[in-house]
PDB file of C-alpha atoms in Angstrom:
ATOM      1  CA  MET A1132       0.004  -0.004   0.002  1.00 59.00           C
ATOM      2  CA  MET A1133       1.547   3.283  -1.066  1.00 80.00           C
ATOM      3  CA  ILE A1134      -0.281   5.801   1.130  1.00 87.00           C
ATOM      4  CA  LYS A1135      -1.200   4.711   4.659  1.00 88.00           C
ATOM      5  CA  LYS A1136      -3.062   7.849   5.753  1.00 92.00           C
ATOM      6  CA  VAL A1137      -3.060  11.613   5.840  1.00 94.00           C
ATOM      7  CA  ASP A1138      -0.454  12.013   8.568  1.00 94.00           C
ATOM      8  CA  HIS A1139      -0.812  15.744   9.110  1.00 95.00           C
ATOM      9  CA  ILE A1140      -1.782  19.038   7.558  1.00 97.00           C
ATOM     10  CA  GLY A1141       0.787  21.820   7.693  1.00 97.00           C
ATOM     11  CA  ILE A1142      -0.506  25.330   8.361  1.00 98.00           C
ATOM     12  CA  ALA A1143       1.800  28.354   8.071  1.00 98.00           C
ATOM     13  CA  VAL A1144       1.352  30.955  10.832  1.00 98.00           C
ATOM     14  CA  ARG A1145       3.220  34.117  11.742  1.00 97.00           C
ATOM     15  CA  SER A1146       2.967  33.412  15.457  1.00 98.00           C
ATOM     16  CA  LEU A1147       2.212  30.230  17.372  1.00 98.00           C
ATOM     17  CA  ASP A1148       1.280  32.325  20.404  1.00 97.00           C
ATOM     18  CA  LYS A1149      -1.442  34.087  18.405  1.00 98.00           C
ATOM     19  CA  ALA A1150      -2.619  31.025  16.463  1.00 98.00           C
ATOM     20  CA  LEU A1151      -2.775  28.375  19.194  1.00 98.00           C
ATOM     21  CA  PRO A1152      -5.725  29.785  21.182  1.00 98.00           C
ATOM     22  CA  PHE A1153      -8.027  29.316  18.175  1.00 98.00           C
ATOM     23  CA  TYR A1154      -7.166  25.636  17.884  1.00 98.00           C
ATOM     24  CA  ILE A1155      -7.035  24.854  21.610  1.00 97.00           C
ATOM     25  CA  GLU A1156      -9.677  27.126  23.136  1.00 97.00           C
ATOM     26  CA  VAL A1157     -12.128  27.718  20.282  1.00 97.00           C
ATOM     27  CA  LEU A1158     -11.942  24.394  18.429  1.00 97.00           C
ATOM     28  CA  GLN A1159     -11.025  22.550  21.659  1.00 97.00           C
ATOM     29  CA  LEU A1160      -8.476  20.326  19.952  1.00 97.00           C
ATOM     30  CA  GLU A1161      -5.759  18.544  21.919  1.00 97.00           C
ATOM     31  CA  PHE A1162      -2.401  20.337  22.076  1.00 98.00           C
ATOM     32  CA  LEU A1163       0.463  17.828  21.778  1.00 97.00           C
ATOM     33  CA  GLY A1164       3.528  20.043  22.077  1.00 96.00           C
ATOM     34  CA  ILE A1165       6.011  22.348  20.374  1.00 97.00           C
ATOM     35  CA  GLU A1166       9.312  21.500  18.717  1.00 95.00           C
ATOM     36  CA  GLU A1167      11.910  23.552  16.879  1.00 95.00           C
ATOM     37  CA  VAL A1168      13.239  22.108  13.607  1.00 90.00           C
ATOM     38  CA  ASP A1169      16.418  24.068  12.916  1.00 88.00           C
ATOM     39  CA  SER A1170      17.040  22.405   9.549  1.00 83.00           C
ATOM     40  CA  GLN A1171      13.682  23.722   8.283  1.00 86.00           C
ATOM     41  CA  GLY A1172      13.820  27.080  10.080  1.00 92.00           C
ATOM     42  CA  VAL A1173      10.544  26.541  11.906  1.00 95.00           C
ATOM     43  CA  LYS A1174       8.968  26.157  15.307  1.00 97.00           C
ATOM     44  CA  VAL A1175       6.184  23.570  15.091  1.00 97.00           C
ATOM     45  CA  ALA A1176       3.113  23.093  17.283  1.00 97.00           C
ATOM     46  CA  PHE A1177       1.317  19.769  17.020  1.00 97.00           C
ATOM     47  CA  ILE A1178      -2.428  19.546  17.524  1.00 98.00           C
ATOM     48  CA  LYS A1179      -4.509  16.371  17.422  1.00 97.00           C
ATOM     49  CA  ALA A1180      -7.582  16.545  15.207  1.00 95.00           C
ATOM     50  CA  GLY A1181      -9.114  13.070  15.299  1.00 92.00           C
ATOM     51  CA  GLU A1182      -6.834  10.611  13.506  1.00 90.00           C
ATOM     52  CA  THR A1183      -4.890  13.442  11.817  1.00 93.00           C
ATOM     53  CA  LYS A1184      -2.581  16.028  13.288  1.00 95.00           C
ATOM     54  CA  LEU A1185      -2.396  19.693  12.460  1.00 98.00           C
ATOM     55  CA  GLU A1186       1.136  21.049  12.310  1.00 97.00           C
ATOM     56  CA  LEU A1187       1.301  24.809  12.865  1.00 98.00           C
ATOM     57  CA  LEU A1188       4.522  26.158  11.354  1.00 97.00           C
ATOM     58  CA  GLU A1189       6.043  29.422  12.596  1.00 98.00           C
ATOM     59  CA  PRO A1190       9.186  30.667  10.828  1.00 98.00           C
ATOM     60  CA  THR A1191      12.228  31.184  13.018  1.00 97.00           C
ATOM     61  CA  SER A1192      14.039  33.407  10.503  1.00 94.00           C
ATOM     62  CA  GLU A1193      13.324  35.536   7.455  1.00 93.00           C
ATOM     63  CA  GLU A1194      15.168  32.961   5.306  1.00 93.00           C
ATOM     64  CA  SER A1195      12.872  30.129   6.378  1.00 94.00           C
ATOM     65  CA  PRO A1196      10.795  28.578   3.568  1.00 93.00           C
ATOM     66  CA  ILE A1197       7.737  29.215   5.760  1.00 96.00           C
ATOM     67  CA  ALA A1198       8.617  32.931   6.103  1.00 97.00           C
ATOM     68  CA  LYS A1199       8.881  33.156   2.318  1.00 96.00           C
ATOM     69  CA  PHE A1200       5.583  31.293   1.914  1.00 95.00           C
ATOM     70  CA  ILE A1201       3.781  33.675   4.306  1.00 97.00           C
ATOM     71  CA  GLU A1202       5.316  36.706   2.592  1.00 96.00           C
ATOM     72  CA  LYS A1203       4.105  35.493  -0.806  1.00 95.00           C
ATOM     73  CA  ARG A1204       0.754  33.853   0.069  1.00 94.00           C
ATOM     74  CA  GLY A1205      -0.107  34.819   3.624  1.00 96.00           C
ATOM     75  CA  GLU A1206      -0.926  32.494   6.487  1.00 97.00           C
ATOM     76  CA  GLY A1207      -2.838  29.316   5.780  1.00 97.00           C
ATOM     77  CA  LEU A1208      -2.636  25.813   4.349  1.00 96.00           C
ATOM     78  CA  HIS A1209       0.965  24.998   3.508  1.00 97.00           C
ATOM     79  CA  HIS A1210       1.065  21.249   2.828  1.00 97.00           C
ATOM     80  CA  VAL A1211      -0.620  17.892   3.184  1.00 97.00           C
ATOM     81  CA  ALA A1212       1.579  15.114   4.567  1.00 96.00           C
ATOM     82  CA  LEU A1213       0.922  11.560   3.483  1.00 96.00           C
ATOM     83  CA  GLY A1214       2.136   8.749   5.716  1.00 94.00           C
ATOM     84  CA  VAL A1215       4.147   6.111   3.830  1.00 94.00           C
ATOM     85  CA  ASP A1216       6.438   3.171   4.362  1.00 91.00           C
ATOM     86  CA  SER A1217       9.711   3.035   2.434  1.00 91.00           C
ATOM     87  CA  ILE A1218       9.959   6.743   1.668  1.00 94.00           C
ATOM     88  CA  GLN A1219      12.956   6.349  -0.628  1.00 94.00           C
ATOM     89  CA  GLU A1220      10.958   3.891  -2.748  1.00 94.00           C
ATOM     90  CA  ARG A1221       8.132   6.424  -2.956  1.00 94.00           C
ATOM     91  CA  ILE A1222      10.545   9.198  -4.025  1.00 95.00           C
ATOM     92  CA  ASN A1223      11.997   6.951  -6.741  1.00 95.00           C
ATOM     93  CA  GLN A1224       8.538   5.900  -7.900  1.00 94.00           C
ATOM     94  CA  MET A1225       7.351   9.522  -8.176  1.00 95.00           C
ATOM     95  CA  LYS A1226      10.422  10.487 -10.187  1.00 96.00           C
ATOM     96  CA  GLU A1227       9.863   7.500 -12.511  1.00 95.00           C
ATOM     97  CA  GLN A1228       6.303   8.770 -13.050  1.00 94.00           C
ATOM     98  CA  GLY A1229       7.549  12.250 -13.939  1.00 95.00           C
ATOM     99  CA  ILE A1230       6.700  13.909 -10.614  1.00 96.00           C
ATOM    100  CA  ARG A1231       9.229  16.564  -9.655  1.00 96.00           C
ATOM    101  CA  MET A1232      10.536  16.121  -6.115  1.00 97.00           C
ATOM    102  CA  LEU A1233      12.018  18.905  -3.996  1.00 95.00           C
ATOM    103  CA  GLN A1234      14.400  16.358  -2.439  1.00 91.00           C
ATOM    104  CA  ASP A1235      15.997  13.317  -4.056  1.00 92.00           C
ATOM    105  CA  GLU A1236      16.542  11.831  -0.599  1.00 94.00           C
ATOM    106  CA  PRO A1237      14.478  12.196   2.591  1.00 95.00           C
ATOM    107  CA  LYS A1238      15.397  14.743   5.242  1.00 92.00           C
ATOM    108  CA  ILE A1239      14.697  14.634   8.946  1.00 89.00           C
ATOM    109  CA  GLY A1240      11.605  16.671   9.810  1.00 88.00           C
ATOM    110  CA  ALA A1241       9.520  17.346  12.892  1.00 88.00           C
ATOM    111  CA  GLY A1242       9.215  14.516  15.358  1.00 85.00           C
ATOM    112  CA  GLY A1243      12.216  12.766  13.804  1.00 89.00           C
ATOM    113  CA  ALA A1244      10.212  11.636  10.774  1.00 91.00           C
ATOM    114  CA  GLN A1245      11.850  11.230   7.377  1.00 94.00           C
ATOM    115  CA  VAL A1246      10.219  13.657   4.929  1.00 94.00           C
ATOM    116  CA  ALA A1247      10.335  14.597   1.261  1.00 96.00           C
ATOM    117  CA  PHE A1248       8.164  17.024  -0.710  1.00 96.00           C
ATOM    118  CA  MET A1249       6.682  16.834  -4.186  1.00 97.00           C
ATOM    119  CA  HIS A1250       6.869  20.057  -6.197  1.00 96.00           C
ATOM    120  CA  PRO A1251       3.430  21.720  -6.412  1.00 95.00           C
ATOM    121  CA  LYS A1252       3.874  22.236 -10.171  1.00 95.00           C
ATOM    122  CA  SER A1253       3.720  18.442 -10.509  1.00 95.00           C
ATOM    123  CA  THR A1254       0.697  17.966  -8.231  1.00 95.00           C
ATOM    124  CA  GLY A1255      -1.940  20.456  -9.334  1.00 93.00           C
ATOM    125  CA  GLY A1256      -0.651  23.287  -7.155  1.00 93.00           C
ATOM    126  CA  ILE A1257      -0.641  21.458  -3.816  1.00 95.00           C
ATOM    127  CA  LEU A1258       2.542  20.858  -1.814  1.00 96.00           C
ATOM    128  CA  TYR A1259       2.445  17.196  -0.743  1.00 97.00           C
ATOM    129  CA  GLU A1260       4.883  15.695   1.705  1.00 96.00           C
ATOM    130  CA  PHE A1261       5.763  12.040   2.112  1.00 96.00           C
ATOM    131  CA  CYS A1262       6.303  11.246   5.795  1.00 95.00           C
ATOM    132  CA  GLU A1263       7.824   8.024   7.130  1.00 94.00           C
ATOM    133  CA  LYS A1264       7.749   7.435  10.863  1.00 88.00           C
ATOM    134  CA  LYS A1265       9.317   3.985  11.346  1.00 77.00           C
ATOM    135  CA  GLY A1266       9.495   3.337  15.031  1.00 65.00           C
ATOM    136  CA  LEU A1267       7.873   6.721  15.794  1.00 54.00           C
ATOM    137  CA  LYS A1268       4.316   7.599  16.777  1.00 51.00           C
TER     138      LYS A1268
END
């Protein structure tokens, strides 16, 4: 099976402090924690929404891809992460099918997961992420 589930939905925000009350107090979703991912230039808040997580992404520098995204498009939906096994196989398969990948090899993302993104120009304008969490929750 190629895709196991929608693992999480990434949402770009300018400030976790300003965004979190909406998700926790208004929507009454479960807050799971915050982590900084230096390699991606983001601080990430995880929120449980049923079987899927929401991943709020705050840029930690002006050079962060999330900062550039917000500058260009504003806050909002950034990506949809699809849970997979054998991420390198999925990357190779996408490339064989003519899908442009942003990474040829997975990188370490939030929560220690291996991640790789498909270029939105190959996917109808949506940034999709493959996410492999072997041995992780």
